[in-house]
Amino acid sequence: MPDLVITNAYIYVDRGWEIPDGWIAVTGGRVAAVGASSEPLPEPVAESTTVINAGGKLVTPGLINTHHHMFQNLTRSFSPVVNSDLFTWLTTLYPIWSRIDDEAVHASTWVAIAELLLGGCTLSSDHMYVHPSPNLLDAQVSAARELGFRFYANRGSMTRSVKDGGLPPDVVVQDHDTIMADSERVVDAFHDSSPGAMTRVALAPCAPFTVTEELMRSTAEMAEKRNLRLHSHLAEDRDELTYCAEVYGCTPVEYFERVGWMHDRSWVAHFIFPSVEEARRMGEAGVGVSHCPSSNMLICGGAADIRKLRSFGTPVSLGCDGSASTDHGSMWMEAHTALLLNRFMNGPTAITAREVLDAATRGGARCLGWEDETGHLTPGACADLVIWTATPEAMAGALSDPVEAWLRCGPQHADTTIVAGRVLVSEGRLAHPGHSDILTTHRRIATELQNV
Ligand SMILES: [Zn+2]
C-alpha cells in the first residue's frame, strides 16, 4: 500500500519525462510509481494512505542547493557593508562571525533549512567554514535532523589568517592538525554513504586565499582515502586571480590541479574567471560547478557562463550562496535569476526553463554525487518532491507550458514539500511546530552579534 499519493498533477518526473495529468505514489520514503490519471494505481489506496489532490499544479523533484553558508543569516542585509566589494565585506564580517557558537549555528541552520523548505528545496549542502568554537557541524546536523531535511554538511576550514598573508583574522582560523582531526571526527560521526541517507559530509577548505597549500593537499588525500567529496570556492573574484599569481605563481585553476583536486569528486562554487582552456579541462575532469547567480550579481565580480560550462560537459548546479551575500534562501528565486542572467548574458536561446530546472535538480544531484537516487522522480528514487503554487493573478493566462510558466511567472512557493516521503511543508506552511520559538532565539542572537 502506498503511504502517500499525489493526484491530478502535472508531473515533471525527470529530464525528458513529463506527465501532463498524472499521479505519483510514495512508499517507504521512495517513489513507488508514477502514471497518467487514465491509468490505475499499481496498489489500491488504503485508509492510512495520505492522498493529496494537486489540482493541476506542477510537481517537480525537490530543488537541490549546492552552495550555502547558513550561519550568515545572522548578519543578513547588514547595512554597514551592503555596498562593499567582496574582500571589504568579508573583512568587516569576520570579527562578527568570530563570536558565533553552537546555539547560534543551530538556530541559523534551523531557520535557513526552514526557509529552503518553504522555497521547494529538499536537499542542501552547507559550507560551514568559520569555526570559532568546537562542534559547530554537530549543531547543524542536529537542526537538519529535527526538521527531517536531507543535509550535505561541508566541513569547511580556514588556516591562513592575516599574519600569514590571508584575509581572515586569527580568531576564525584553525591549525592544520585540528582541522584534519575534526574532519575525521565528523565524517565518522555523520557521514552516511548508504542509500537513502539523510546526512552526508564533504570536506571543504574555504578558498585559495584562506587556506594553505598543505591543507588543500591533505584534504584531497583524506577524501580519496575515505571516498568523500570535496568542495571549495574557486575563481570567484579578480582579487583571487591576483592573490594566486602573487602567492602561488599560477592561476586559481592551475593551483586547483596542482593540489590534487581535479577530478569528479570535486565541485566548486562560482567559477567565474577560468580561461576557456581551463574551463574545458575542468569539464573533461567532471568537476562540478555551483552557479550562484544572485550572489554573482550582488557582489558584481562577474558571473559564470554556464552555457559554455555545460558545452564542456561540466555538471552545473545552482546555489543560493551565503545568507549575507545573497540575503535570501529561495532556490526558486535562484533558478528564476539564473534564467534571467544567462539570457541577459548570452541571448534568448542561451538557456531554457527546463535546462534551469535540470540544473536545479539533476545537476545538483550530480555535483553531490547523488544522482542515483535524488534530483528526479523515477520509480525507486528518494521521495523528495514539491507541489508548486503561486497567486492566481501571477498564473492567469499562463496556459501553454507549465514548466516555462513555473520559472517565468511568480514568485512561486512550495505548496507542499516532501522529503523522504514526509510532508514537511503543507499549504505553504512549515509542519514543524517549533519555528516561532527558533525565530525568537535567532533574533536575540542576531541582535547580540550585530550590536557589539
Ligand atoms: Zn560562498
PDB file of N, CA and C in Angstrom, residues 62-66 123 152 200 229 315-318 358-376:
ATOM      1  N   GLY A  62      12.357  17.799  -5.699  1.00  0.00           N
ATOM      2  CA  GLY A  62      12.804  18.892  -4.839  1.00  0.00           C
ATOM      3  C   GLY A  62      14.066  19.520  -5.390  1.00  0.00           C
ATOM      4  N   LEU A  63      14.176  20.846  -5.257  1.00  0.00           N
ATOM      5  CA  LEU A  63      15.374  21.526  -5.759  1.00  0.00           C
ATOM      6  C   LEU A  63      16.551  21.242  -4.820  1.00  0.00           C
ATOM      7  N   ILE A  64      17.735  21.241  -5.402  1.00  0.00           N
ATOM      8  CA  ILE A  64      18.961  20.882  -4.662  1.00  0.00           C
ATOM      9  C   ILE A  64      19.896  22.087  -4.642  1.00  0.00           C
ATOM     10  N   ASN A  65      20.278  22.481  -3.457  1.00  0.00           N
ATOM     11  CA  ASN A  65      21.138  23.653  -3.263  1.00  0.00           C
ATOM     12  C   ASN A  65      22.569  23.183  -3.010  1.00  0.00           C
ATOM     13  N   THR A  66      23.496  23.581  -3.895  1.00  0.00           N
ATOM     14  CA  THR A  66      24.855  23.042  -3.776  1.00  0.00           C
ATOM     15  C   THR A  66      25.866  24.034  -3.210  1.00  0.00           C
ATOM     16  N   LEU A 123      17.121  19.121  -0.538  1.00  0.00           N
ATOM     17  CA  LEU A 123      18.475  18.649  -0.234  1.00  0.00           C
ATOM     18  C   LEU A 123      19.406  19.840  -0.386  1.00  0.00           C
ATOM     19  N   TYR A 152      23.684  17.834   3.340  1.00  0.00           N
ATOM     20  CA  TYR A 152      25.060  17.508   2.986  1.00  0.00           C
ATOM     21  C   TYR A 152      25.968  18.520   3.674  1.00  0.00           C
ATOM     22  N   ARG A 200      25.132  13.460   4.894  1.00  0.00           N
ATOM     23  CA  ARG A 200      26.458  13.125   4.389  1.00  0.00           C
ATOM     24  C   ARG A 200      27.402  14.293   4.677  1.00  0.00           C
ATOM     25  N   ARG A 229      33.510  13.622  -0.921  1.00  0.00           N
ATOM     26  CA  ARG A 229      33.509  14.690  -1.916  1.00  0.00           C
ATOM     27  C   ARG A 229      34.230  15.917  -1.372  1.00  0.00           C
ATOM     28  N   PRO A 315      29.168  19.340 -14.941  1.00  0.00           N
ATOM     29  CA  PRO A 315      27.914  19.269 -14.184  1.00  0.00           C
ATOM     30  C   PRO A 315      27.642  20.638 -13.548  1.00  0.00           C
ATOM     31  N   VAL A 316      26.582  21.311 -13.998  1.00  0.00           N
ATOM     32  CA  VAL A 316      26.258  22.646 -13.477  1.00  0.00           C
ATOM     33  C   VAL A 316      25.022  22.548 -12.588  1.00  0.00           C
ATOM     34  N   SER A 317      25.148  23.099 -11.392  1.00  0.00           N
ATOM     35  CA  SER A 317      24.029  23.113 -10.440  1.00  0.00           C
ATOM     36  C   SER A 317      23.798  24.544  -9.988  1.00  0.00           C
ATOM     37  N   LEU A 318      22.850  24.725  -9.073  1.00  0.00           N
ATOM     38  CA  LEU A 318      22.561  26.066  -8.566  1.00  0.00           C
ATOM     39  C   LEU A 318      22.777  26.135  -7.063  1.00  0.00           C
ATOM     40  N   ASP A 358      16.623  21.456 -14.785  1.00  0.00           N
ATOM     41  CA  ASP A 358      17.539  20.304 -14.811  1.00  0.00           C
ATOM     42  C   ASP A 358      18.796  20.596 -13.977  1.00  0.00           C
ATOM     43  N   ALA A 359      19.316  21.836 -14.077  1.00  0.00           N
ATOM     44  CA  ALA A 359      20.484  22.205 -13.262  1.00  0.00           C
ATOM     45  C   ALA A 359      20.132  22.177 -11.779  1.00  0.00           C
ATOM     46  N   ALA A 360      18.916  22.618 -11.455  1.00  0.00           N
ATOM     47  CA  ALA A 360      18.497  22.712 -10.047  1.00  0.00           C
ATOM     48  C   ALA A 360      18.135  21.355  -9.446  1.00  0.00           C
ATOM     49  N   THR A 361      18.022  20.332 -10.283  1.00  0.00           N
ATOM     50  CA  THR A 361      17.637  19.004  -9.790  1.00  0.00           C
ATOM     51  C   THR A 361      18.734  17.976 -10.112  1.00  0.00           C
ATOM     52  N   ARG A 362      18.744  17.472 -11.342  1.00  0.00           N
ATOM     53  CA  ARG A 362      19.771  16.511 -11.759  1.00  0.00           C
ATOM     54  C   ARG A 362      21.187  17.075 -11.597  1.00  0.00           C
ATOM     55  N   GLY A 363      21.355  18.370 -11.966  1.00  0.00           N
ATOM     56  CA  GLY A 363      22.682  18.994 -11.875  1.00  0.00           C
ATOM     57  C   GLY A 363      23.172  19.018 -10.434  1.00  0.00           C
ATOM     58  N   GLY A 364      22.275  19.368  -9.508  1.00  0.00           N
ATOM     59  CA  GLY A 364      22.648  19.381  -8.096  1.00  0.00           C
ATOM     60  C   GLY A 364      23.014  17.993  -7.611  1.00  0.00           C
ATOM     61  N   ALA A 365      22.211  17.018  -8.008  1.00  0.00           N
ATOM     62  CA  ALA A 365      22.476  15.642  -7.588  1.00  0.00           C
ATOM     63  C   ALA A 365      23.823  15.163  -8.115  1.00  0.00           C
ATOM     64  N   ARG A 366      24.145  15.567  -9.344  1.00  0.00           N
ATOM     65  CA  ARG A 366      25.416  15.150  -9.941  1.00  0.00           C
ATOM     66  C   ARG A 366      26.604  15.783  -9.196  1.00  0.00           C
ATOM     67  N   CYS A 367      26.472  17.079  -8.864  1.00  0.00           N
ATOM     68  CA  CYS A 367      27.557  17.736  -8.124  1.00  0.00           C
ATOM     69  C   CYS A 367      27.779  17.063  -6.771  1.00  0.00           C
ATOM     70  N   LEU A 368      26.699  16.596  -6.153  1.00  0.00           N
ATOM     71  CA  LEU A 368      26.816  15.974  -4.835  1.00  0.00           C
ATOM     72  C   LEU A 368      27.062  14.469  -4.920  1.00  0.00           C
ATOM     73  N   GLY A 369      27.200  13.949  -6.145  1.00  0.00           N
ATOM     74  CA  GLY A 369      27.454  12.513  -6.294  1.00  0.00           C
ATOM     75  C   GLY A 369      26.285  11.652  -5.859  1.00  0.00           C
ATOM     76  N   TRP A 370      25.055  12.166  -6.066  1.00  0.00           N
ATOM     77  CA  TRP A 370      23.874  11.501  -5.523  1.00  0.00           C
ATOM     78  C   TRP A 370      22.814  11.314  -6.614  1.00  0.00           C
ATOM     79  N   GLU A 371      23.262  11.229  -7.861  1.00  0.00           N
ATOM     80  CA  GLU A 371      22.321  11.210  -8.977  1.00  0.00           C
ATOM     81  C   GLU A 371      21.551   9.897  -9.069  1.00  0.00           C
ATOM     82  N   ASP A 372      22.063   8.835  -8.411  1.00  0.00           N
ATOM     83  CA  ASP A 372      21.349   7.565  -8.484  1.00  0.00           C
ATOM     84  C   ASP A 372      19.982   7.637  -7.814  1.00  0.00           C
ATOM     85  N   GLU A 373      19.821   8.497  -6.813  1.00  0.00           N
ATOM     86  CA  GLU A 373      18.538   8.476  -6.100  1.00  0.00           C
ATOM     87  C   GLU A 373      17.962   9.844  -5.754  1.00  0.00           C
ATOM     88  N   THR A 374      18.599  10.939  -6.145  1.00  0.00           N
ATOM     89  CA  THR A 374      17.984  12.264  -5.936  1.00  0.00           C
ATOM     90  C   THR A 374      18.029  13.068  -7.242  1.00  0.00           C
ATOM     91  N   GLY A 375      17.214  14.130  -7.285  1.00  0.00           N
ATOM     92  CA  GLY A 375      17.197  15.003  -8.453  1.00  0.00           C
ATOM     93  C   GLY A 375      16.230  14.573  -9.535  1.00  0.00           C
ATOM     94  N   HIS A 376      15.466  13.521  -9.295  1.00  0.00           N
ATOM     95  CA  HIS A 376      14.467  13.045 -10.263  1.00  0.00           C
ATOM     96  C   HIS A 376      13.432  12.221  -9.505  1.00  0.00           C
TER      97      HIS A 376
END
